[in-house]
mmCIF file of C-alpha atoms in Angstrom:
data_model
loop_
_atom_site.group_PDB
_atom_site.id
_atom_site.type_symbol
_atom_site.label_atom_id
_atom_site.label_comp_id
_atom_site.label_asym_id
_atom_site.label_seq_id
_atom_site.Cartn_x
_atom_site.Cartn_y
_atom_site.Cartn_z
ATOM 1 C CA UNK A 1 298.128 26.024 195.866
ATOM 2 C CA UNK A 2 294.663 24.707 194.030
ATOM 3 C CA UNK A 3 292.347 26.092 196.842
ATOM 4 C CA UNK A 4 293.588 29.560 196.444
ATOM 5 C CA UNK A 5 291.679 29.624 192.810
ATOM 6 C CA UNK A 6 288.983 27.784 194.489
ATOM 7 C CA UNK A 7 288.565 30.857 197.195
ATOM 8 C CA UNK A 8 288.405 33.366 194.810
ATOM 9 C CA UNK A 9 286.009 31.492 192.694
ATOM 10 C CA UNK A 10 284.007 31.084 195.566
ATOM 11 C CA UNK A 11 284.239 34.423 196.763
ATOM 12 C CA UNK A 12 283.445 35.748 193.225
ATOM 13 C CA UNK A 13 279.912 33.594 192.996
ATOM 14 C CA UNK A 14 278.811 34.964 197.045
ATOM 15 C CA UNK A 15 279.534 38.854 195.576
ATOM 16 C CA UNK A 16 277.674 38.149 192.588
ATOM 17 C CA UNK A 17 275.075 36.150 194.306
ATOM 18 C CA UNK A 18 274.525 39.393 196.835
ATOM 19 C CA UNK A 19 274.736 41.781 193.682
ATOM 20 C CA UNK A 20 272.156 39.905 191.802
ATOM 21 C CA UNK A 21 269.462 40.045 195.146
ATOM 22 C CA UNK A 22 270.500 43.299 195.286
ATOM 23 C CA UNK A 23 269.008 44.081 192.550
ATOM 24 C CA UNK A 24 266.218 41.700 192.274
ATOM 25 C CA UNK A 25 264.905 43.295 195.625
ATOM 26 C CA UNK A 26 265.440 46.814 194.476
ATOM 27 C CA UNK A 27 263.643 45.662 190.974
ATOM 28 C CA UNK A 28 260.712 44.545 192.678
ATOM 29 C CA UNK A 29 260.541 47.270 195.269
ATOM 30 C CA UNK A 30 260.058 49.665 192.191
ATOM 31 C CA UNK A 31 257.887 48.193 190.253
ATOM 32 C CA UNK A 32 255.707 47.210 193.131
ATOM 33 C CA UNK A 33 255.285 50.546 193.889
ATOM 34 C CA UNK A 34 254.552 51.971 190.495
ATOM 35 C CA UNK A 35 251.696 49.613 189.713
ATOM 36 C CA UNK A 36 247.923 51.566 190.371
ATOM 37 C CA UNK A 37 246.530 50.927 193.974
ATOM 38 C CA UNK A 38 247.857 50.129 197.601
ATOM 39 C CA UNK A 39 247.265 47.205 200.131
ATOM 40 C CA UNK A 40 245.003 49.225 201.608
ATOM 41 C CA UNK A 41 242.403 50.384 198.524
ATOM 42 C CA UNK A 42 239.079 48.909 199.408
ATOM 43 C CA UNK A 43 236.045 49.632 197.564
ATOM 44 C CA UNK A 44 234.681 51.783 200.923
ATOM 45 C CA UNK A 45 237.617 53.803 201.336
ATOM 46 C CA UNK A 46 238.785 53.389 205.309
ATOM 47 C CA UNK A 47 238.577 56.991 207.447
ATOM 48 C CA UNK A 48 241.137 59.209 206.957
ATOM 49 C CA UNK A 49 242.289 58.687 210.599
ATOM 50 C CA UNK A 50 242.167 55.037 210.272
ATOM 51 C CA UNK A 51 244.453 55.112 206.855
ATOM 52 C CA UNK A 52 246.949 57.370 208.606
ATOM 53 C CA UNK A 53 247.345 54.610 211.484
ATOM 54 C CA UNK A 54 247.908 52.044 208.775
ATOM 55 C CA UNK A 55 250.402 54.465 206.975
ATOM 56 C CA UNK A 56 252.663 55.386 209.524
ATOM 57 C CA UNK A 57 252.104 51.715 211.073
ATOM 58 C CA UNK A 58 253.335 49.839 207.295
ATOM 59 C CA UNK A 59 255.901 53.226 206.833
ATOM 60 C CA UNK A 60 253.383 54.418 203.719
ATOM 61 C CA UNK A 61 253.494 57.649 205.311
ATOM 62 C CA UNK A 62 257.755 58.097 203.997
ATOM 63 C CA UNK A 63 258.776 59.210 201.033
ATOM 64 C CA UNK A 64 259.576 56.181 198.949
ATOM 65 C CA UNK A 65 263.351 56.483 199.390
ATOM 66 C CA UNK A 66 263.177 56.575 202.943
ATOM 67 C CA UNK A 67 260.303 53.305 202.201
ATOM 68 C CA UNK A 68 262.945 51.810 200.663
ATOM 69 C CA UNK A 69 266.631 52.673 202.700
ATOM 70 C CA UNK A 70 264.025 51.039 206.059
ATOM 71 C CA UNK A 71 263.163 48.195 204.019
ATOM 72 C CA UNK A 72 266.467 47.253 202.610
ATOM 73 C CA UNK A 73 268.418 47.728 206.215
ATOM 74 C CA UNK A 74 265.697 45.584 207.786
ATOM 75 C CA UNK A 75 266.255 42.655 205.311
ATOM 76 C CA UNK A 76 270.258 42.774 205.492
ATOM 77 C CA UNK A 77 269.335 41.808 209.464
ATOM 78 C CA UNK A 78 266.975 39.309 208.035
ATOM 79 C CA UNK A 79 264.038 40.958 208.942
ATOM 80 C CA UNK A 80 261.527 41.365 206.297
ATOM 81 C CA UNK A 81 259.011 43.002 208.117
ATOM 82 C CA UNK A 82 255.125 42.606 208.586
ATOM 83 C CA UNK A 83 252.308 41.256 205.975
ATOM 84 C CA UNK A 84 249.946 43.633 205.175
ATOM 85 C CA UNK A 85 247.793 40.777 204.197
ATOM 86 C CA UNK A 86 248.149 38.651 207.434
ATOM 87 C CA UNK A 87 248.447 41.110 210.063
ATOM 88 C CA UNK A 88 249.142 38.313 212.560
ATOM 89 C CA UNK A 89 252.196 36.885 210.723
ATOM 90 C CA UNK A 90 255.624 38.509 209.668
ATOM 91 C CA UNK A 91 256.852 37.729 206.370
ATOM 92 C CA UNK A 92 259.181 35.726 207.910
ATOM 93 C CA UNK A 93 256.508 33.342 209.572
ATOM 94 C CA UNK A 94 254.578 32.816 206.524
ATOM 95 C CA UNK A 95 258.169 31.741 204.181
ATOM 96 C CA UNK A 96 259.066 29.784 206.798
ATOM 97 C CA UNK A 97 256.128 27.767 206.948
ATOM 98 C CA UNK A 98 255.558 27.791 202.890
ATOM 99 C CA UNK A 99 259.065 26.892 202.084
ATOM 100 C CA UNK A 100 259.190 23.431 203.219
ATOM 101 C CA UNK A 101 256.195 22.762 201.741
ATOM 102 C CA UNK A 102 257.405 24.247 198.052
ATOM 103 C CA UNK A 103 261.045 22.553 198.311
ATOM 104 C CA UNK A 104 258.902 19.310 198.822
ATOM 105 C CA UNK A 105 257.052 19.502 195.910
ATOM 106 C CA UNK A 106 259.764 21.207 193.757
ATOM 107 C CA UNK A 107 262.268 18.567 195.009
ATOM 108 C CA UNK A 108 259.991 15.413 194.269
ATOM 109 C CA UNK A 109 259.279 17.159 190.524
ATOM 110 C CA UNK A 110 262.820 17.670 189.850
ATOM 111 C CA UNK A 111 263.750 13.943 191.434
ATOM 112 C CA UNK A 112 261.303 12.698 189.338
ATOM 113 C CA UNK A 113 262.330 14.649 185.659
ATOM 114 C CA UNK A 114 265.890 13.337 186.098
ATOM 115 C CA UNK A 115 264.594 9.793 186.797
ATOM 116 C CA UNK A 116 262.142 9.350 184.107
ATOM 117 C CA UNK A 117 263.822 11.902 182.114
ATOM 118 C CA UNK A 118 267.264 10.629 182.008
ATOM 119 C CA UNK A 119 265.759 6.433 182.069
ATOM 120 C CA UNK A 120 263.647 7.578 178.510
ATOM 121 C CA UNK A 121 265.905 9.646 176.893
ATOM 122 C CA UNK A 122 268.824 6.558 177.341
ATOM 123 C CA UNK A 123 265.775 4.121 176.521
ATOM 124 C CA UNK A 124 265.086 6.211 173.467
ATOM 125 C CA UNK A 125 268.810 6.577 172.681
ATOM 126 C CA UNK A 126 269.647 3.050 172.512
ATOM 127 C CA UNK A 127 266.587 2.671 170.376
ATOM 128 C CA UNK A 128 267.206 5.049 167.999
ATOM 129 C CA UNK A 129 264.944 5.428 164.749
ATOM 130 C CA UNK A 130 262.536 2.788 165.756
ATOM 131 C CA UNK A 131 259.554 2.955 166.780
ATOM 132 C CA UNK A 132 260.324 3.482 170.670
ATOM 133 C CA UNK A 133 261.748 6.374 170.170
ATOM 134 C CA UNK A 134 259.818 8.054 168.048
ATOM 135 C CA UNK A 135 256.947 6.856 170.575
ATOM 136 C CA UNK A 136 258.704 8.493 173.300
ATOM 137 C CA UNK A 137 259.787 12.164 171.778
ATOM 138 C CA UNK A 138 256.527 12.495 170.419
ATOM 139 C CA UNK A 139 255.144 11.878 174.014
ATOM 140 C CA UNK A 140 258.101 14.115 175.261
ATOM 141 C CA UNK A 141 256.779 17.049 171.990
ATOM 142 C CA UNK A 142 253.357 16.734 173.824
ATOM 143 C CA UNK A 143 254.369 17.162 177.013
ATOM 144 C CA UNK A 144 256.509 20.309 176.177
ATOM 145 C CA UNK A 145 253.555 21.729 174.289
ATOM 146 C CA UNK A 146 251.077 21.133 177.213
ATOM 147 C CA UNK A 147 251.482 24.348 179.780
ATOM 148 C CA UNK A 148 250.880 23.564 183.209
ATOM 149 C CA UNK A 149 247.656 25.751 184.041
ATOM 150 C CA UNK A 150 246.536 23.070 181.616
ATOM 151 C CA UNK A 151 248.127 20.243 182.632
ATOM 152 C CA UNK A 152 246.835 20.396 186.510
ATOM 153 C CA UNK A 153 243.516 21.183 185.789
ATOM 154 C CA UNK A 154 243.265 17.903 183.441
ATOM 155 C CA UNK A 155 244.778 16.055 186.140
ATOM 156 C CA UNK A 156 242.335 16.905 188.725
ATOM 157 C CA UNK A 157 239.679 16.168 186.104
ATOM 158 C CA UNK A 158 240.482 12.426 185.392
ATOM 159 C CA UNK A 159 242.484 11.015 188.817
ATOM 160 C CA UNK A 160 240.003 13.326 191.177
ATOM 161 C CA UNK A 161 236.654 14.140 189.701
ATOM 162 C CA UNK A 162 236.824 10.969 187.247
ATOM 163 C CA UNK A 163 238.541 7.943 188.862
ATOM 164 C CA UNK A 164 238.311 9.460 192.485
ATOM 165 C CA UNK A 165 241.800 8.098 193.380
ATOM 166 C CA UNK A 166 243.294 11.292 194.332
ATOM 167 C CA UNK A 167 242.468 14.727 196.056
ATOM 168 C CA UNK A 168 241.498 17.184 194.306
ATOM 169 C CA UNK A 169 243.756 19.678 196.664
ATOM 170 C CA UNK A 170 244.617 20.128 199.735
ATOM 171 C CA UNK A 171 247.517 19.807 201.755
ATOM 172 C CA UNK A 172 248.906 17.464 204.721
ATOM 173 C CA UNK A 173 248.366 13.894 203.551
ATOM 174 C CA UNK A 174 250.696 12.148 201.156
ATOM 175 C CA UNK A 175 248.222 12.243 198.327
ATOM 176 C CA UNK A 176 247.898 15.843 198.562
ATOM 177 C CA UNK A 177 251.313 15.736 196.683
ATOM 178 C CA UNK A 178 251.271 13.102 194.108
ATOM 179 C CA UNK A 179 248.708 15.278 191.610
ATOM 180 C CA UNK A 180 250.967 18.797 192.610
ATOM 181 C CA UNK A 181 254.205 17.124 191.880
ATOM 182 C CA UNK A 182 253.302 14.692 188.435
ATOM 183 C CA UNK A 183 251.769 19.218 187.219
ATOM 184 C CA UNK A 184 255.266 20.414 187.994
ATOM 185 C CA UNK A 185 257.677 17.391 186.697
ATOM 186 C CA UNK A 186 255.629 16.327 183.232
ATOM 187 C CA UNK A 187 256.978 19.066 181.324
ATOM 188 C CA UNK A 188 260.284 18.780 182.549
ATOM 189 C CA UNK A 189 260.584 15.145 182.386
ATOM 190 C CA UNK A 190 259.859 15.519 178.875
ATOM 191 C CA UNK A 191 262.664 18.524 178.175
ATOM 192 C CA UNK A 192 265.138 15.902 180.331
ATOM 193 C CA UNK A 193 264.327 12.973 178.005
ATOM 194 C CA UNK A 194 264.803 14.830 174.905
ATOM 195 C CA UNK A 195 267.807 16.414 175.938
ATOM 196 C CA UNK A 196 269.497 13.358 177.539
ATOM 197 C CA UNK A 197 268.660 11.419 174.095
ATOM 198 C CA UNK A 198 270.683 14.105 171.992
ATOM 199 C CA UNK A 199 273.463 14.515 174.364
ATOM 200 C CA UNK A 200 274.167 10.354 174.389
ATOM 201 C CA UNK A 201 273.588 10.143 170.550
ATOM 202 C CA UNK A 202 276.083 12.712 170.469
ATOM 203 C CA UNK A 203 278.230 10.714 172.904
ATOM 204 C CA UNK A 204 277.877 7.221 171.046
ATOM 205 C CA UNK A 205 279.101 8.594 167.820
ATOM 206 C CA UNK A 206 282.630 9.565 169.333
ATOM 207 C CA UNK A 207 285.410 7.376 167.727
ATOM 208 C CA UNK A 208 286.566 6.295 171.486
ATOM 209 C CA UNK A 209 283.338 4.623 171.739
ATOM 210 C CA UNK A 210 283.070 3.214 168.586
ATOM 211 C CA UNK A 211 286.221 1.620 168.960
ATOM 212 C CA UNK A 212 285.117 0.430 172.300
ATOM 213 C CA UNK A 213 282.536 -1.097 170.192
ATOM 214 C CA UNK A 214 284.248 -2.336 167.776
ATOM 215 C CA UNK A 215 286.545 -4.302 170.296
ATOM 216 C CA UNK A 216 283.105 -5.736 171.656
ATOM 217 C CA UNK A 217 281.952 -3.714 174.634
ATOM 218 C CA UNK A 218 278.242 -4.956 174.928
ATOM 219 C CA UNK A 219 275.926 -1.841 175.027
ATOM 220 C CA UNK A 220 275.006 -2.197 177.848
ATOM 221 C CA UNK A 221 278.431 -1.475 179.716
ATOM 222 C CA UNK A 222 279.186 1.154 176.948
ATOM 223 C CA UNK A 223 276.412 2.882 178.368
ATOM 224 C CA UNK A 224 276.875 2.547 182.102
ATOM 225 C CA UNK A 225 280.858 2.564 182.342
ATOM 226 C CA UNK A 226 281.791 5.352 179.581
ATOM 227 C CA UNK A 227 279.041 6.792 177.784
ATOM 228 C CA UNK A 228 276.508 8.070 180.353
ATOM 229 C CA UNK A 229 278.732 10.446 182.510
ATOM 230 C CA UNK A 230 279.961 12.751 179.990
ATOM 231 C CA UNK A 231 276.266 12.726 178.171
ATOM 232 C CA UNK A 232 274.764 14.146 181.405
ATOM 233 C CA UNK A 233 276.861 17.343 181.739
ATOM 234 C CA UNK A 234 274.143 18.664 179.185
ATOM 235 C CA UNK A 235 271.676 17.410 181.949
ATOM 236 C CA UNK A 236 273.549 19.155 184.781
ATOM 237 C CA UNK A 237 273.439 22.614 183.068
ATOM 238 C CA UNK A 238 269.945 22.070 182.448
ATOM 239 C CA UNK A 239 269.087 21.984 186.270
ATOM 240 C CA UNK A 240 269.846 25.760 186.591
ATOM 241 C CA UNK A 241 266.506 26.387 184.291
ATOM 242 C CA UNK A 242 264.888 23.775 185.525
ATOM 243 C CA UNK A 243 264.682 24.473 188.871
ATOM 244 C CA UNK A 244 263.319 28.046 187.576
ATOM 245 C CA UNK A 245 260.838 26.303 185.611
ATOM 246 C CA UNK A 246 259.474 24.514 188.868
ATOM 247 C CA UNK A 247 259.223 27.450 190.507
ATOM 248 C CA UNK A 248 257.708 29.619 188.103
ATOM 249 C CA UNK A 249 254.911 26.842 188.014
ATOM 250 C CA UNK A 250 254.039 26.386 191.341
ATOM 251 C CA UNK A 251 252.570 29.740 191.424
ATOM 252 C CA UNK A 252 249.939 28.236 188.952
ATOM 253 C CA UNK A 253 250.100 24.404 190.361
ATOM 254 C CA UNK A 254 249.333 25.657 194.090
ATOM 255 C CA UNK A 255 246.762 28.046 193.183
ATOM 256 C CA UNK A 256 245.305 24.821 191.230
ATOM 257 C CA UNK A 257 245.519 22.394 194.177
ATOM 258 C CA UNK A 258 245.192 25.130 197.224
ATOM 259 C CA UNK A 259 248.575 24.751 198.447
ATOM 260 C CA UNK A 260 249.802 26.890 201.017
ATOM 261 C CA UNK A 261 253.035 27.323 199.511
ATOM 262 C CA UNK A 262 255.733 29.980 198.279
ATOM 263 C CA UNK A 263 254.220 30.392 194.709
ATOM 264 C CA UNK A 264 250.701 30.730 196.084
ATOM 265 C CA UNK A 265 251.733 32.913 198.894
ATOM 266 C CA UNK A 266 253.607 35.420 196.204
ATOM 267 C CA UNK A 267 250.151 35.638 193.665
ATOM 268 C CA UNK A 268 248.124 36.059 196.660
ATOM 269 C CA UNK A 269 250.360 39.088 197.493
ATOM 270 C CA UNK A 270 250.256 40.426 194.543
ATOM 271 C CA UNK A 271 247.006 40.521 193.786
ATOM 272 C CA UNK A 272 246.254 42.320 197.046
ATOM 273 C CA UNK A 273 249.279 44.548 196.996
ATOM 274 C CA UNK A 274 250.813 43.534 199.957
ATOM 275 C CA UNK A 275 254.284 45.044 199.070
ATOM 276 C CA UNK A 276 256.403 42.870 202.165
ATOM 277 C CA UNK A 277 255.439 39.235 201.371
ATOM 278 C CA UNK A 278 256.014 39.682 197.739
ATOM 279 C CA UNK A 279 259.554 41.102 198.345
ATOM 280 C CA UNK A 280 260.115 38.434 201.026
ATOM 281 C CA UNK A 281 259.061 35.788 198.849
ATOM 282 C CA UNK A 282 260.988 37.071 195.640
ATOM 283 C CA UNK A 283 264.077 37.236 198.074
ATOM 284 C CA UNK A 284 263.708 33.859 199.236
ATOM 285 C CA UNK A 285 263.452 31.809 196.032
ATOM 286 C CA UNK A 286 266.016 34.242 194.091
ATOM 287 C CA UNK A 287 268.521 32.978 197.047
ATOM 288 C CA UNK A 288 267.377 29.248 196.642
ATOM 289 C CA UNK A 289 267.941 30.074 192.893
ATOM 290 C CA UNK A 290 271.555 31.454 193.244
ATOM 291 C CA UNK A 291 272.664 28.380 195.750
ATOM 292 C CA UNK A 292 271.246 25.848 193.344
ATOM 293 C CA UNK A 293 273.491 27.507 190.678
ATOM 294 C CA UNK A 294 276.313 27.327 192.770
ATOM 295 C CA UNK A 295 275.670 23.409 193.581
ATOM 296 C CA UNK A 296 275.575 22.982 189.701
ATOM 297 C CA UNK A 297 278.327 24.291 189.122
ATOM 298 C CA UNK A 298 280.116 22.700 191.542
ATOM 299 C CA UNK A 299 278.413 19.603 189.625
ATOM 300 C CA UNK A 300 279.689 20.674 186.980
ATOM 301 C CA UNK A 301 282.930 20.472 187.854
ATOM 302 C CA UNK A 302 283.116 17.456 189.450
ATOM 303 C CA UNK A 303 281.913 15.706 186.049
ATOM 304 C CA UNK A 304 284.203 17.278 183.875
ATOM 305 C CA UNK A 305 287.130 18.417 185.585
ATOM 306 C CA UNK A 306 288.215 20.196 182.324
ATOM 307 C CA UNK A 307 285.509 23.133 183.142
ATOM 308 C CA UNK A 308 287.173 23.875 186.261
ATOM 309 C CA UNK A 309 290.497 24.333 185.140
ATOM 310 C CA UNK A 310 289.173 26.435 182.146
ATOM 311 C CA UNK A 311 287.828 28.835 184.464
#
């Protein structure tokens, strides 16, 4: 009798996930095409027969609702057409070889933020008011007030110009990544900490743990066998922004470090109008976006139990 809920849960989150690209794809289609200029402006304009091949070739030539009824029906078959940019590669080619290498670096930066995150903010927790923890929030303050088209250009300048222990970009050797990912996961290992310290303060001041204390828990298994679990639901919810946070910076982080991933690909495109690829990309990480909210909430639920049945 429970999985019939569950279904229609389920089947709720898929039509709202296919609403929301729905939307996000139409967004961008229209405000792609408003902005000044074309994939095609040079500063010596191409001749007039040439720029009619490359209309009616790219579908310029339509009137934009027709532009946009060909585009849509070609992406509901998964087909997101050609790249005005790279005229040898669909958009299809050029995601599927970019997201790999953008889930790497946004998986290592989030695996990281919950590790350090979640070990400091406990550290700092059961260290409240002395000087460890007010060592580590400041630390955490700084590292939220740092953005990152500051933070990877500093990083280049000390491990790779500096020290010479690290590329300065690149990609394809497993120090290409360590500079890329540390950009991308500072900032949120620093929101994780702070947020992980509030939640288990929060936590530790319940009267069921204090009476566990009282009957002489040590802290250490007050942590680790009650306390812990329920302070990281705050930490669950947070992965929803966070993984939007990590991808909103690699757009900055790979144009840094010349990595020829999704966030690169998408300012490239936009910068030289080519209307496909930034639709294709936008598509692809607004789905990655909806599934990893799914997955949390699942999370969710499988920490507290009580959200589920609230729903």
């Amino acid at each position: 009798m429970r999985a019939a809920p569950r279904l229609l849960r389920l089947g709720g989150r898929l039509l709202e996930a296919a609403i929301t690209l729905w939307l996000l794809g139409t967004l961008c289609f229209v405000l792609l095409r408003a902005a000044p200029g074309g994939p095609f402006d040079t500063e010596k304009a191409a001749p007039p027969e040439v720029q009619a091949v490359l209309d009616a070739q790219y579908r310029l030539d339509q009137p934009l609702l027709l532009q946009y009824l060909g585009w849509f029906g070609d992406a509901l078959r998964g087909d997101l057409g050609p790249s005005f940019q790279y005229p040898d590669y669909t958009v299809n080619q050029l995601i599927a070889n970019a997201l790999p290498v953008s889930a790497l670096n946004g998986g290592l930066a989030l695996l990281l933020a919950l590790l350090f995150g979640v070990g400091l903010g406990a550290w700092a927790a059961l260290r409240a008011g002395g000087w460890t923890d007010r060592a580590l929030m400041l630390l955490a303050g700084l590292g939220l007030a740092i953005p990152k088209f500051v933070v990877a250009p500093l990083l280049v300048l000390l491990f790779a110009v500096t020290l010479h222990w690290l590329p300065a970009g690149g990609w394809g050797e497993w120090d290409n990544v360590v500079l890329p990912v540390i950009a991308l996961a500072l900032p949120n290992i620093a929101y994780c900490a702070r947020l992980t310290r509030a939640s288990l303060l929060e936590t530790l001041s319940t009267d069921y743990l204090r009476a566990a204390r009282a009957r002489g828990l040590s802290e250490t298994r007050l942590l680790f066998a009650h306390a812990l679990k329920p302070a990281l639901l705050p930490v669950a919810a947070w992965l929803s922004p966070a993984l939007i946070n990590v991808v909103t910076g690699s757009a900055v982080v790979e144009q840094v470090f010349g990595i020829p991933g999704m966030g690169r690909y998408f300012v490239q495109g936009a910068l030289n109008r080519d209307y496909t690829l930034v639709l294709g990309v936008v598509l692809a990480i607004g789905a990655l976006i909806v599934a990893i909210n799914v997955l949390v909430d699942a999370l969710r639920g499988w920490m507290d139990p009580r959200l589920e049945q609230g729903e």
